[in-house]
Amino acid sequence: MPDGPLTETRLREALRTRLFRFEPRIGSTNDLARQWAQEGAPPGAVVIAEEQTQGRGRSGRTWTAPAGSGLLMSVILRPNVDPLLLPRLTAAAALAAYDGIEAAAAGQAVTLKWPNDVKLSGRKVAGILTEATWQGDNLAFCIVGIGINVSVDFEGTELIQKAISIESVTGQTVDRALLAGQILLRIDFWKGILEQSPADVIDAWRQRLDTLGQRVTAHAADREISGEAVDVDDDGALLLRTDNGLIHRVVAGEVTLSDDRV
Ligand code: BTN
């Protein structure tokens, strides 16, 4: 049984005192969150949509979602961190999404893929897009956009080997408003850890990354490097050991497993 459409009332119950905006249909929740932040919305405020028609993913991909199929939300953060540490903020958000999805996953394996995909039973169930807005050299605010496949049916699509929905794995209905509330609380939690002890965020993230120990190809903006993913450093960069023994630092981009490209 589906959990029914998201409504203001349902979200108010689940999000309690948190400031939020709900849109039944939107281009991109990140866009509305940015506009709202520019108008002065406080940190922690969130935009949630039922349907997203022009959502953005990383590396120029799109993230659209029909009504009822996913959780689409963008959180406004005004982190007190050096802008160079932004990858750690995304790692903190990935940990929060991991925690919420794990609670809904009925014991199925949840992992993270570098840099910040969440995987369920080995396939991508959620993605995160962090977008920063600057005032000169200073970070004005960040929008952390999270998209989760809750009941998308990938059967018969080209994504079937790569993507998955929570409900197709668990066979249980996900209450999307509750899931949003849980993830937002975990964002508060991990952001607190980040501000006090950034290394703990990286350690927790490292422990959940299934990329480590795998042979991967990193697709960066201008080149590809293949090797074994041996570790991540304190800044969140992936360390790849190529066949000649050299360690390469990959700061951004995508990785695919070298054998099956998932
Ligand atoms: C990825 O490529 O894995 C990141 C996907 C991020 C999608 C989410 S959905 C909510 C928010 N609004 C957007 O336009 N994108 C993010």
mmCIF file of N, CA and C and ligand atoms in Angstrom, residues 28-30 52 54-58 61 63 72-74 117 124 127-129 145-147, ligand 1:
data_model
loop_
_atom_site.group_PDB
_atom_site.id
_atom_site.type_symbol
_atom_site.label_atom_id
_atom_site.label_comp_id
_atom_site.label_asym_id
_atom_site.label_seq_id
_atom_site.Cartn_x
_atom_site.Cartn_y
_atom_site.Cartn_z
ATOM 1 N N SER A 28 13.076 22.211 -9.472
ATOM 2 C CA SER A 28 14.138 21.633 -8.634
ATOM 3 C C SER A 28 13.995 22.185 -7.211
ATOM 4 N N THR A 29 13.987 21.301 -6.229
ATOM 5 C CA THR A 29 13.915 21.763 -4.832
ATOM 6 C C THR A 29 15.159 22.578 -4.478
ATOM 7 N N ASN A 30 16.305 22.261 -5.099
ATOM 8 C CA ASN A 30 17.515 23.041 -4.811
ATOM 9 C C ASN A 30 17.336 24.503 -5.221
ATOM 10 N N GLN A 52 9.183 16.200 -8.993
ATOM 11 C CA GLN A 52 10.260 17.083 -9.449
ATOM 12 C C GLN A 52 10.458 16.887 -10.949
ATOM 13 N N GLN A 54 12.536 19.072 -13.096
ATOM 14 C CA GLN A 54 13.821 19.490 -13.687
ATOM 15 C C GLN A 54 14.938 19.414 -12.661
ATOM 16 N N GLY A 55 14.906 18.336 -11.867
ATOM 17 C CA GLY A 55 15.908 18.202 -10.812
ATOM 18 C C GLY A 55 17.285 17.962 -11.390
ATOM 19 N N ARG A 56 18.262 18.389 -10.634
ATOM 20 C CA ARG A 56 19.652 18.218 -11.062
ATOM 21 C C ARG A 56 20.333 17.114 -10.261
ATOM 22 N N GLY A 57 21.174 16.361 -10.950
ATOM 23 C CA GLY A 57 22.051 15.419 -10.279
ATOM 24 C C GLY A 57 23.478 15.914 -10.417
ATOM 25 N N ARG A 58 24.426 15.108 -9.947
ATOM 26 C CA ARG A 58 25.822 15.507 -10.091
ATOM 27 C C ARG A 58 26.284 15.256 -11.517
ATOM 28 N N ARG A 61 23.906 15.422 -14.605
ATOM 29 C CA ARG A 61 22.768 14.517 -14.813
ATOM 30 C C ARG A 61 21.475 15.164 -14.331
ATOM 31 N N TRP A 63 17.618 14.634 -12.333
ATOM 32 C CA TRP A 63 16.991 13.792 -11.304
ATOM 33 C C TRP A 63 15.513 14.196 -11.259
ATOM 34 N N LEU A 72 12.229 13.970 -2.156
ATOM 35 C CA LEU A 72 13.014 14.997 -2.836
ATOM 36 C C LEU A 72 13.096 16.169 -1.887
ATOM 37 N N MET A 73 14.268 16.431 -1.376
ATOM 38 C CA MET A 73 14.334 17.540 -0.422
ATOM 39 C C MET A 73 15.665 18.269 -0.477
ATOM 40 N N SER A 74 15.599 19.546 -0.113
ATOM 41 C CA SER A 74 16.797 20.388 -0.125
ATOM 42 C C SER A 74 16.855 21.167 1.176
ATOM 43 N N ASP A 117 26.928 8.598 -2.988
ATOM 44 C CA ASP A 117 25.704 7.855 -3.310
ATOM 45 C C ASP A 117 25.392 6.920 -2.150
ATOM 46 N N LYS A 124 22.152 1.876 -6.499
ATOM 47 C CA LYS A 124 21.973 3.241 -5.995
ATOM 48 C C LYS A 124 20.527 3.499 -5.600
ATOM 49 N N GLY A 127 20.923 9.886 -3.971
ATOM 50 C CA GLY A 127 22.056 10.721 -4.375
ATOM 51 C C GLY A 127 21.959 12.075 -3.698
ATOM 52 N N ILE A 128 23.095 12.718 -3.614
ATOM 53 C CA ILE A 128 23.171 14.007 -2.918
ATOM 54 C C ILE A 128 23.871 15.024 -3.808
ATOM 55 N N LEU A 129 23.287 16.193 -3.891
ATOM 56 C CA LEU A 129 23.896 17.286 -4.657
ATOM 57 C C LEU A 129 24.015 18.496 -3.742
ATOM 58 N N GLY A 145 20.914 18.948 -1.452
ATOM 59 C CA GLY A 145 19.743 18.309 -2.073
ATOM 60 C C GLY A 145 19.866 16.800 -1.984
ATOM 61 N N ILE A 146 18.806 16.164 -1.524
ATOM 62 C CA ILE A 146 18.825 14.704 -1.378
ATOM 63 C C ILE A 146 17.648 14.122 -2.164
ATOM 64 N N GLY A 147 17.952 13.170 -3.016
ATOM 65 C CA GLY A 147 16.904 12.468 -3.762
ATOM 66 C C GLY A 147 16.949 10.994 -3.419
HETATM 67 C C1 BTN B 1 23.236 12.549 -7.841
HETATM 68 O O1 BTN B 1 23.551 12.791 -9.010
HETATM 69 O O2 BTN B 1 23.412 11.434 -7.357
HETATM 70 C C2 BTN B 1 22.640 13.635 -6.969
HETATM 71 C C3 BTN B 1 21.151 13.667 -7.103
HETATM 72 C C4 BTN B 1 20.500 14.738 -6.247
HETATM 73 C C5 BTN B 1 19.017 14.846 -6.532
HETATM 74 C C6 BTN B 1 18.315 15.711 -5.539
HETATM 75 S S1 BTN B 1 16.562 15.535 -5.634
HETATM 76 C C7 BTN B 1 16.333 16.880 -4.560
HETATM 77 C C8 BTN B 1 17.375 17.928 -4.943
HETATM 78 N N1 BTN B 1 16.883 18.789 -5.993
HETATM 79 C C9 BTN B 1 17.597 18.677 -7.120
HETATM 80 O O3 BTN B 1 17.398 19.319 -8.174
HETATM 81 N N2 BTN B 1 18.546 17.739 -6.963
HETATM 82 C C10 BTN B 1 18.562 17.216 -5.616
#
